[in-house]
Coordinates of C-alpha atoms and ligand atoms in Angstrom, one line a residue:
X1 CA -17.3 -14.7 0.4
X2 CA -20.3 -12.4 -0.1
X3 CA -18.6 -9.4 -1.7
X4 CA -18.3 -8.7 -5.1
X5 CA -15.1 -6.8 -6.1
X6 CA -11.9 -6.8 -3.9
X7 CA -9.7 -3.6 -3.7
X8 CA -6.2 -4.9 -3.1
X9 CA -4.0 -2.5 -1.3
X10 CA 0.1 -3.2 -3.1
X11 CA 2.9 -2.0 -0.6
X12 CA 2.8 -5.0 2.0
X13 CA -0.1 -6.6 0.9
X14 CA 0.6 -8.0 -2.3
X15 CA 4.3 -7.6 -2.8
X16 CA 7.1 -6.8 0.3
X17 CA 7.4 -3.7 -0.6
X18 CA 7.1 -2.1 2.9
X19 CA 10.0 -3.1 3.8
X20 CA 12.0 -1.0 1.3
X21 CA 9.9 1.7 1.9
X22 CA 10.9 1.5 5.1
X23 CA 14.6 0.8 4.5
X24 CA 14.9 4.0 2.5
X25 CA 13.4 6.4 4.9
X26 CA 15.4 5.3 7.3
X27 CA 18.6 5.8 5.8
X28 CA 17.3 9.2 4.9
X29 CA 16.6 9.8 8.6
X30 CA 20.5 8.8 9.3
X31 CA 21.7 11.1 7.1
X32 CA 19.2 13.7 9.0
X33 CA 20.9 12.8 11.9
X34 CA 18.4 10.8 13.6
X35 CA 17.2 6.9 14.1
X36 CA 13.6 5.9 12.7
X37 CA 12.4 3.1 14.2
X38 CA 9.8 0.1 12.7
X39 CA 7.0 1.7 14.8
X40 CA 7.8 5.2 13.5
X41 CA 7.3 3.5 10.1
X42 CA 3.7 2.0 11.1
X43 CA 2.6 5.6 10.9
X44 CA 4.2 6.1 7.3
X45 CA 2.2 2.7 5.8
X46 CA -0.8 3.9 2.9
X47 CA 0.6 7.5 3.3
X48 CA 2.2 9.8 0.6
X49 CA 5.2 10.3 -0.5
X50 CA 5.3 14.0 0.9
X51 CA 3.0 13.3 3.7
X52 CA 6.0 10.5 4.6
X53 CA 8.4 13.0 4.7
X54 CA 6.2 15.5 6.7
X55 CA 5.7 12.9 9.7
X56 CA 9.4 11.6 9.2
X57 CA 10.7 15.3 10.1
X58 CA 8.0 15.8 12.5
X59 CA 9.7 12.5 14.1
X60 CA 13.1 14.4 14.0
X61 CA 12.4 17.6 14.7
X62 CA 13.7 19.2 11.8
X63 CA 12.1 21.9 9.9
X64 CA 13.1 22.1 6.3
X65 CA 12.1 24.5 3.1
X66 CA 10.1 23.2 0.6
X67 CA 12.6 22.9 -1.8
X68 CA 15.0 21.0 0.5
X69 CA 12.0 18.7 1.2
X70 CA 11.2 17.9 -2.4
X71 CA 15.1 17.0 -2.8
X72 CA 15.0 14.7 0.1
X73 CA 12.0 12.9 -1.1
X74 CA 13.4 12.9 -4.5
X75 CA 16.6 11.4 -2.6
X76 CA 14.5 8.3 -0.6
X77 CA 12.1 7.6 -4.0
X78 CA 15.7 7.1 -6.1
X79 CA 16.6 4.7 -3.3
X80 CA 13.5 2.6 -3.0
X81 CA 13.8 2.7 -7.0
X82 CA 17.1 1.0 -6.7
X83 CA 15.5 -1.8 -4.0
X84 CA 12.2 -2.6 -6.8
X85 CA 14.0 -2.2 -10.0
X86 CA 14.9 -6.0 -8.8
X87 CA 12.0 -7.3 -8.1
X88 CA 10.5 -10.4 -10.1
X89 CA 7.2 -12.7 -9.8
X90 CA 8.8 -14.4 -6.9
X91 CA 9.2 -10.9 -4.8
X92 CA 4.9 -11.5 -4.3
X93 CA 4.1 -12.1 -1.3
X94 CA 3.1 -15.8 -0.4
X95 CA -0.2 -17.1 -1.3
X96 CA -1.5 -13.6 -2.8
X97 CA -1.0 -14.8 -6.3
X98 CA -3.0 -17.7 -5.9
X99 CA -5.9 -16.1 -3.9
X100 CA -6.5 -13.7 -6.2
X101 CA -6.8 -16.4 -9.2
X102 CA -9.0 -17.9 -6.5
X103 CA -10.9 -14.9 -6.2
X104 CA -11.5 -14.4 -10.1
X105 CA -12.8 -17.7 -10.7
X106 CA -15.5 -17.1 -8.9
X107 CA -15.8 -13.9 -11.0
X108 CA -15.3 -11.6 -8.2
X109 CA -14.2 -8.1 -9.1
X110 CA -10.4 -7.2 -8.5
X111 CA -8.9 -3.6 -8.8
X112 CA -5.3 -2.4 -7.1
X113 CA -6.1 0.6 -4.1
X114 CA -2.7 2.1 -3.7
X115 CA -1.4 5.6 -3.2
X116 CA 1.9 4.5 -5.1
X117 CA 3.3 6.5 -7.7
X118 CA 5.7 3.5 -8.6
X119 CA 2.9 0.8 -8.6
X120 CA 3.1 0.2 -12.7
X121 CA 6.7 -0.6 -12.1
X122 CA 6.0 -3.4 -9.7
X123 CA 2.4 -5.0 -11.2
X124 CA 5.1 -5.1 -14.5
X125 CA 8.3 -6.4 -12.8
X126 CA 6.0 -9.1 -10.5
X127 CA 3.7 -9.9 -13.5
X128 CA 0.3 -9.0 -11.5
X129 CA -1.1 -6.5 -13.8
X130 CA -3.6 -9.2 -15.7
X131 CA -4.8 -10.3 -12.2
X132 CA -6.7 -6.9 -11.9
X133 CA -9.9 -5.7 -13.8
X134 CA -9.0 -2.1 -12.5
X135 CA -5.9 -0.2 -11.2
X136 CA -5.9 2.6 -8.8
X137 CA -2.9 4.3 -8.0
X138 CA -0.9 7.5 -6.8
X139 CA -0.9 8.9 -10.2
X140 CA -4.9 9.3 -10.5
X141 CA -6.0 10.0 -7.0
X142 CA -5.5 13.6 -5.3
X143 CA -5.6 12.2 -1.6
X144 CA -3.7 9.5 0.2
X145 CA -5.1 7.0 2.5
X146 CA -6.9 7.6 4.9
X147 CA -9.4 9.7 2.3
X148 CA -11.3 6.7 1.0
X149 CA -11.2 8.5 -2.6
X150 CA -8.4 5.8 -3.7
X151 CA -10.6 2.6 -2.8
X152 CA -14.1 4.7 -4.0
X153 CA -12.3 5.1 -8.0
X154 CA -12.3 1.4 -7.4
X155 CA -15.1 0.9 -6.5
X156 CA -16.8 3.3 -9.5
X157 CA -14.6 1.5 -12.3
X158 CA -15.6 -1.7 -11.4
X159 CA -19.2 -0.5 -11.2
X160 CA -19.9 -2.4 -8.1
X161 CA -21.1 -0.4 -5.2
X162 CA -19.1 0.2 -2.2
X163 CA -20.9 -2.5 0.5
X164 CA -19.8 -4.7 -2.1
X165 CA -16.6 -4.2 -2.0
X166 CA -13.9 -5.9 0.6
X167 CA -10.4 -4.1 1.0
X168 CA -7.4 -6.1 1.8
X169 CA -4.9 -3.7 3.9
X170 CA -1.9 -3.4 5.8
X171 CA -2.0 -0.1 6.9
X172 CA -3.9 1.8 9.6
X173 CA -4.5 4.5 7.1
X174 CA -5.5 2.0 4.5
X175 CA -8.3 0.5 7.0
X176 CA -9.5 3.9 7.9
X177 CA -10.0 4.7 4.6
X178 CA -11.6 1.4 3.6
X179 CA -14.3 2.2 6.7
X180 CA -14.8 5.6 5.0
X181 CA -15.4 4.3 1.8
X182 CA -18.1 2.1 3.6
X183 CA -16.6 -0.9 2.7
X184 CA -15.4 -4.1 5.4
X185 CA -11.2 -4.2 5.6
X186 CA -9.4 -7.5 5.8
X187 CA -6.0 -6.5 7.7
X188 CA -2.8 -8.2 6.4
X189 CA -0.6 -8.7 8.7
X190 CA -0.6 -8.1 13.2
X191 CA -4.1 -7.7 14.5
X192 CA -2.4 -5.5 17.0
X193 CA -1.8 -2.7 14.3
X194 CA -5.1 -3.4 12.7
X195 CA -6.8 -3.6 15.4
X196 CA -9.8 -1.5 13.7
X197 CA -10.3 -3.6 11.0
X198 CA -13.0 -6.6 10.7
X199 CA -10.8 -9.2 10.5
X200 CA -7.4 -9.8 10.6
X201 CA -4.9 -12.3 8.9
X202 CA -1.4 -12.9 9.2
X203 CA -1.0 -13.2 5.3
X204 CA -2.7 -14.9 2.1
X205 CA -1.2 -18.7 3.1
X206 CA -3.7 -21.1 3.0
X207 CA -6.4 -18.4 3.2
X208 CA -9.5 -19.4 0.9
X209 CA -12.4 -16.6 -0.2
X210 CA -14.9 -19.2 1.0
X211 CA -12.9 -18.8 4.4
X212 CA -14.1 -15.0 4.9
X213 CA -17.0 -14.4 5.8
X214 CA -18.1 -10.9 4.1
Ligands
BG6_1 C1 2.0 3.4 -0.2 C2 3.0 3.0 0.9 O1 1.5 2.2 -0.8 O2 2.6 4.2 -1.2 C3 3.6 4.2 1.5 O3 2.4 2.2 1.9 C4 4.2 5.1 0.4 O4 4.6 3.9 2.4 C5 3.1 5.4 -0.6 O5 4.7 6.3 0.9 C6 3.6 6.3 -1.8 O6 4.5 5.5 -2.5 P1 5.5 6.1 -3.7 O7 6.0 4.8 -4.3 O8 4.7 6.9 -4.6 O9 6.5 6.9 -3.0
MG2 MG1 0.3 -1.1 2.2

């Protein structure tokens, strides 16, 4: 591995948390009246909690005030609070842990890149947090992926420069704003979805920083 500092993305790259993301919109979307599908969600990945909810109406349709949208979103966020409050070391994704002790020994750089508002809550319940030199989240950045401003913070408060730096994503959003940040993406998960980013990997099993080439 040539880089210097890696920017590790949270929701589905570090910990499952996609999925409850996912879980929660949708049962928001029933109670809308309407289905929301896995792909639907792809486009929800590294996106906002109101920016979710824009795309998820624009998905069913439905126009709504903005007081009825910051209930709703209120509404899904108490829901997907329920699904993390549980969480516990073992909720971290296979192999991530170990790669990123990996990764420090070689006294590479890490810092968290994630638009999450909730992020403290699950570096604390799945006992990350001292795996990171930096953390980036929802509550210091102004503009969700794909703005590159959440992986750039990084970046500055690790003082390493962005060529330097390799993102680990699961979103499309999150690899677009990696690219914009001018730094190379490592895609978590099908190469199929992240088909814009420099190399793809089903997950951090049996993957190895000398293994990756940038
Ligand atoms: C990202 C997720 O990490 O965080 C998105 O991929 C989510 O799905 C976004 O909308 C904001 O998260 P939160 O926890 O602040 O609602
Ligand atoms: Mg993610």
């Amino acid at each position: 591995m040539k880089a210097k500092a890696c920017l590790f993305d949270l929701d589905g790259v570090l910990v499952d948390t996609a999925r409850f993301h996912y879980l929660a919109w949708k049962d928001l979307a029933a109670r809308l009246g309407f289905h929301f599908t896995e792909e639907d969600n792809e486009r929800l990945k590294g996106v906002s909690r109101m920016d979710s909810l824009e795309i998820l109406l624009d998905i069913g349709g439905l126009r709504l005030s903005q007081e009825d949208k910051v209930i709703f979103a209120t509404q899904k966020n108490n829901l997907y609070l329920t699904y993390i409050e549980t969480m516990t070391p073992e909720d971290t994704l296979p192999g991530a842990r170990e790669f990123m002790v990996a990764v420090r020994l070689l006294g590479i750089k890490t810092a968290l890149g994630s638009v999450s508002k909730n992020a403290a809550m699950i570096l604390d319940k799945t006992r990350l947090r001292p795996l990171f030199d930096a953390i980036v989240d929802g509550n210091i950045i102004s503009r969700a992926k794909p703005d590159p401003e959440v992986f750039l913070k990084g970046a500055e408060l690790l003082r390493v420069p962005p060529p330097s730096c390799l993102v680990f994503e699961d979103a499309v959003a999150g690899v677009e704003a990696a690219h914009r940040a001018g730094m190379k993406c490592l895609g978590i998960g099908s190469a199929e979805v992240l088909k814009d980013a420099d190399l793809v990997v089903p997950g951090f099993t049996g993957l190895t920083p000398g293994a990756i080439a940038f």
